Structure formats: C-alpha cells, structure tokens
Amino acid sequence: MARPDGVVIASERFFAFAARDGSLLEGEMPDVPRLVRRIPLLRGLARLGMSVSPLLRSDGVAGARERLLLSAVILSPLFFVFLSDTASLVAGIAMTVALLAWLLRGRTLYLHGAEHRAIAAAEEGRLSATWDGEAAPSRFSLRCGTNFVALVLPISVVADRLWPFAPTLWTPVVVALLTLGLTMELWRVVQGSTLPAARAFLVPGLALQRLTTREPTLDETRLALTAVASVLRRELD
C-alpha cells in the first residue's frame, strides 16, 4: 500500500509502515477465524477488511481525518439511496474524484512503483541487489489492488443490472457486498491459476498500473524495501 509519506507492506500476520521521515511503524494484522476463511464470499470480504486494517485502526498509519474520510466513503452507499438516480451518479463521480485526488497526492504514484519493486525483489531473491541499485525488478504487479479494482468495475455493473429483486433501502449495500465478494473469489481463482486464459483477467489492471505507478527513485525503493524487511524478519522469526 503506497501513501504520500511512505509505504505499507503487509503479510497475513504483520504489517510495517516505512515513512519518508525515517520512522518505521510495525504492527500485527487482525486474525480472521478459520471458519470464515472457508466460507465463499464471506472470506473475500474478510480479506478486504484485513487489507484496509492498517489504515482504519486507531494505532495504524492514517490520521484521524483520513480515517473519517475513508469511513465516510465506505458508508456512502447507505446515503445515496435517498437521492435520485441522477443525483446519486453525480455524487458518486464527485466522491470518486475527490477520493482519488486524496489517495494519489504527493509521491504516492512513485512509492506505488517502489512498493511493487520491493515485493518483486523479495520474490525473486534480489533484495540486496535491488537495495544497491544493481537490479530493478518490475514496478508492475499481478497482485496489485489496481487489478482488483479493474475487475470490480465490470462485475458491479453486471450485478446491478441482473439484481432480480425489487429495489429496497438496503439493495445498494447488498449488491456492493456481493460484488466485492464475487470479485475476490474470481481474484483467488485467477491468482491461483497457471492458465494463460485466466491471466487475461489481469490485463486491464496491468494497463491501469501505467497510470497508478511511476518509476521510483532508489531512495523510494529502499523505503519500500525497509518495510518488506520488517515484515519478512517477523515472519521468519
């Protein structure tokens, strides 16, 4: 997870936030019950919840104002149901633009590329070479959240069109949760498959990463590597 002031790296059990001011915040990821991990759709939603945990928790990497903003975005579908279709569309577009401007401010795009490079360096066994600037693994990642977003958008449109029940107050929330759960299940299948056809689902996300990442500097790459090293050290211990 790239931020304007640093990089967050998370595993199943730990996360680390390496900040541009030289500080390092370490923490533990929430534990998802084993039963939840086995239930389709629910396990996907739990995994998404874990992914934003370093942001939304009070002892995490985001400040109070940012946590408030992100919480408002998550809860916004509850309020959009009271608007007309046109007003809801305009509000949704305005909120999306504002959120993207907030999330991608500063050096976020460059640190996003650094995040991908650091993870690739760990996977390829080239951590030292990347730290020294002798290697430059790809700044594009098959598992990036950008790829997930690229899958969510078409699935959400289809789910909204095919919803078989009469609209109610809770319909947008239910459809949104089902969309996220279904997308995560597809995401799991694609990530675990070696078939070229499955990888085709990642093409839109990889193309989108050309907009959401920039070539990082060596110092920015080292920042991401610091977070990776913190997580690896605790995982290996």
Coordinates of C-alpha atoms in Angstrom, one line a residue:
M1 CA 0.0 0.0 0.0
A2 CA 1.6 3.2 -1.1
R3 CA 1.0 6.5 0.7
P4 CA 2.2 10.1 0.1
D5 CA 4.5 9.8 3.1
G6 CA 5.7 6.2 2.9
V7 CA 4.9 2.6 2.1
V8 CA 2.9 -0.1 3.9
I9 CA 3.8 -3.7 3.4
A10 CA 1.5 -6.4 4.9
S11 CA 1.6 -10.2 5.2
E12 CA -1.1 -12.4 6.7
R13 CA 0.2 -11.7 10.2
F14 CA 2.2 -8.5 10.2
F15 CA 2.4 -5.0 8.6
A16 CA 5.1 -2.4 8.5
F17 CA 4.9 1.3 7.5
A18 CA 8.2 2.8 6.4
A19 CA 7.8 6.6 6.4
R20 CA 9.8 9.2 4.4
D21 CA 10.9 10.8 7.7
G22 CA 12.8 7.7 8.6
S23 CA 10.4 6.3 11.1
L24 CA 9.1 2.7 11.0
L25 CA 5.7 1.6 12.4
E26 CA 5.3 -2.1 13.0
G27 CA 2.0 -3.9 13.9
E28 CA 0.1 -7.1 13.6
M29 CA -2.7 -7.9 11.2
P30 CA -6.1 -8.9 12.6
D31 CA -6.8 -12.7 12.8
V32 CA -9.6 -14.0 10.7
P33 CA -11.4 -17.0 12.2
R34 CA -10.7 -20.3 10.5
L35 CA -14.4 -20.9 9.8
V36 CA -14.7 -17.5 8.0
R37 CA -11.7 -18.4 5.8
R38 CA -13.7 -21.4 4.5
I39 CA -16.9 -19.7 3.5
P40 CA -17.1 -18.3 0.0
L41 CA -17.9 -14.6 -0.4
L42 CA -17.5 -14.1 3.4
R43 CA -13.8 -15.0 3.2
G44 CA -13.3 -12.5 0.5
L45 CA -15.0 -9.7 2.4
A46 CA -12.9 -10.6 5.5
R47 CA -9.7 -10.4 3.3
L48 CA -10.7 -7.0 2.1
G49 CA -11.3 -5.8 5.6
M50 CA -7.8 -7.0 6.6
S51 CA -6.3 -5.2 3.7
V52 CA -7.5 -1.8 4.9
S53 CA -6.9 -2.6 8.6
P54 CA -3.5 -0.7 8.8
L55 CA -5.4 2.4 7.6
L56 CA -8.6 2.3 9.7
R57 CA -7.3 1.2 13.1
S58 CA -6.6 3.9 15.6
D59 CA -3.0 2.8 16.0
G60 CA -2.4 2.5 12.3
V61 CA -0.8 4.6 9.6
A62 CA -3.7 7.1 8.9
G63 CA -4.6 10.1 10.9
A64 CA -8.0 10.8 12.4
R65 CA -9.1 13.0 9.4
E66 CA -8.2 10.4 6.9
R67 CA -9.9 7.6 8.8
L68 CA -13.0 9.7 8.9
L69 CA -12.9 10.3 5.2
L70 CA -12.4 6.7 4.4
S71 CA -15.2 5.6 6.7
A72 CA -17.5 8.2 5.0
V73 CA -16.6 6.7 1.6
I74 CA -17.3 3.2 2.8
L75 CA -20.7 4.2 4.3
S76 CA -21.7 6.5 1.4
P77 CA -23.9 3.8 -0.4
L78 CA -26.3 4.0 2.6
F79 CA -27.0 7.7 1.9
F80 CA -27.1 7.5 -1.9
V81 CA -30.3 5.5 -1.8
F82 CA -32.1 8.7 -0.7
L83 CA -31.0 10.5 -3.9
S84 CA -32.4 10.4 -7.4
D85 CA -30.5 8.4 -9.9
T86 CA -29.0 11.5 -11.5
A87 CA -28.0 13.0 -8.1
S88 CA -26.6 9.7 -7.0
L89 CA -24.5 9.4 -10.1
V90 CA -23.2 13.0 -9.8
A91 CA -22.4 12.4 -6.1
G92 CA -20.7 9.1 -6.8
I93 CA -18.5 10.7 -9.5
A94 CA -17.6 13.7 -7.3
M95 CA -16.7 11.4 -4.4
T96 CA -14.6 9.2 -6.5
V97 CA -12.6 12.1 -8.0
A98 CA -12.1 13.6 -4.5
L99 CA -11.0 10.3 -3.1
L100 CA -8.5 9.6 -5.9
A101 CA -7.1 13.1 -5.5
W102 CA -6.7 12.5 -1.8
L103 CA -5.2 9.0 -2.1
L104 CA -2.8 9.8 -5.0
R105 CA -1.4 13.0 -3.7
G106 CA 2.3 13.7 -3.2
R107 CA 4.7 11.0 -4.1
T108 CA 2.1 8.2 -3.9
L109 CA 2.5 7.1 -7.6
Y110 CA 6.2 6.8 -7.3
L111 CA 6.0 5.0 -3.9
H112 CA 3.4 2.7 -5.5
G113 CA 6.0 1.7 -8.1
A114 CA 8.6 1.3 -5.3
E115 CA 6.2 -1.0 -3.3
H116 CA 5.8 -3.3 -6.3
R117 CA 9.6 -3.3 -7.0
A118 CA 10.4 -4.2 -3.4
I119 CA 7.9 -7.1 -3.3
A120 CA 9.2 -8.4 -6.6
A121 CA 12.8 -8.2 -5.3
A122 CA 11.8 -10.3 -2.3
E123 CA 10.0 -12.9 -4.5
E124 CA 13.0 -13.0 -6.9
G125 CA 15.6 -13.3 -4.2
R126 CA 17.2 -10.0 -5.3
L127 CA 16.8 -7.8 -2.1
S128 CA 20.5 -6.9 -1.7
A129 CA 21.0 -6.2 -5.4
T130 CA 17.8 -4.0 -5.5
W131 CA 18.9 -2.1 -2.4
D132 CA 22.3 -1.4 -4.0
G133 CA 20.7 -0.3 -7.3
E134 CA 22.2 -3.2 -9.2
A135 CA 18.8 -4.7 -10.0
A136 CA 15.4 -3.1 -10.8
P137 CA 12.6 -5.6 -10.7
S138 CA 9.3 -4.6 -12.4
R139 CA 7.2 -1.8 -11.0
F140 CA 4.1 -3.7 -12.2
S141 CA 2.5 -6.4 -10.1
L142 CA 0.0 -9.1 -10.9
R143 CA -1.4 -9.0 -7.4
C144 CA -1.8 -5.2 -7.1
G145 CA -5.1 -3.8 -5.8
T146 CA -5.4 -1.9 -9.1
N147 CA -6.0 -5.2 -10.8
F148 CA -8.7 -6.0 -8.3
V149 CA -10.4 -2.6 -8.9
A150 CA -10.3 -3.3 -12.7
L151 CA -12.3 -6.5 -12.0
V152 CA -14.7 -4.9 -9.6
L153 CA -16.0 -2.3 -12.0
P154 CA -17.4 -4.6 -14.7
I155 CA -18.7 -7.1 -12.2
S156 CA -20.5 -4.3 -10.3
V157 CA -22.3 -3.1 -13.5
V158 CA -23.4 -6.7 -14.3
A159 CA -24.5 -7.3 -10.7
D160 CA -26.5 -4.1 -10.6
R161 CA -28.3 -4.9 -14.0
L162 CA -29.0 -8.6 -13.1
W163 CA -30.2 -8.0 -9.5
P164 CA -33.5 -10.0 -9.5
F165 CA -35.4 -8.4 -6.6
A166 CA -37.3 -5.1 -6.2
P167 CA -35.1 -2.2 -5.0
T168 CA -35.1 -1.6 -1.3
L169 CA -33.2 0.7 1.1
W170 CA -30.5 -1.9 1.5
T171 CA -30.2 -3.0 -2.1
P172 CA -27.1 -0.9 -2.9
V173 CA -25.3 -2.2 0.1
V174 CA -26.2 -5.8 -0.5
V175 CA -25.2 -5.5 -4.2
A176 CA -21.9 -3.8 -3.3
L177 CA -21.0 -6.5 -0.8
L178 CA -21.9 -9.3 -3.2
T179 CA -19.9 -7.7 -5.9
L180 CA -16.8 -7.4 -3.7
G181 CA -17.2 -11.0 -2.5
L182 CA -17.7 -12.3 -6.0
T183 CA -14.7 -10.3 -7.3
M184 CA -12.5 -11.6 -4.6
E185 CA -13.5 -15.2 -5.4
L186 CA -12.6 -14.6 -9.1
W187 CA -9.4 -12.9 -7.9
R188 CA -8.5 -16.0 -5.9
V189 CA -9.1 -18.3 -8.9
V190 CA -7.1 -16.1 -11.3
Q191 CA -4.2 -15.7 -8.8
G192 CA -4.0 -19.5 -8.3
S193 CA -4.3 -20.5 -12.0
T194 CA -1.5 -21.1 -14.4
L195 CA -3.7 -21.0 -17.4
P196 CA -3.0 -18.1 -19.9
A197 CA -6.7 -17.5 -20.3
A198 CA -7.0 -16.8 -16.5
R199 CA -4.2 -14.3 -16.7
A200 CA -6.2 -12.4 -19.3
F201 CA -8.4 -11.1 -16.5
L202 CA -5.3 -9.2 -15.2
V203 CA -4.6 -7.3 -18.5
P204 CA -6.9 -4.3 -17.7
G205 CA -5.3 -3.9 -14.3
L206 CA -1.8 -4.1 -15.6
A207 CA -2.7 -1.5 -18.2
L208 CA -4.2 0.7 -15.4
Q209 CA -1.0 0.4 -13.4
R210 CA 0.8 2.5 -16.1
L211 CA -1.4 5.4 -14.7
T212 CA -1.2 4.5 -11.0
T213 CA 2.6 3.9 -10.8
R214 CA 5.7 5.9 -11.7
E215 CA 9.4 4.9 -11.9
P216 CA 10.6 5.3 -8.3
T217 CA 14.0 6.7 -7.2
L218 CA 16.5 4.4 -5.5
D219 CA 15.7 6.1 -2.1
E220 CA 12.0 5.4 -2.6
T221 CA 12.7 1.8 -3.5
R222 CA 14.8 1.5 -0.3
L223 CA 11.9 2.9 1.7
A224 CA 9.7 0.1 0.4
L225 CA 12.5 -2.5 1.0
T226 CA 12.7 -1.4 4.6
A227 CA 9.0 -2.2 5.1
V228 CA 9.5 -5.5 3.3
A229 CA 12.5 -6.4 5.5
S230 CA 10.5 -5.6 8.7
V231 CA 7.6 -8.0 7.7
L232 CA 10.0 -10.7 6.5
R233 CA 12.0 -10.6 9.7
R234 CA 9.0 -11.1 11.9
E235 CA 7.5 -13.8 9.6
L236 CA 10.8 -15.7 9.7
D237 CA 11.2 -15.4 13.4

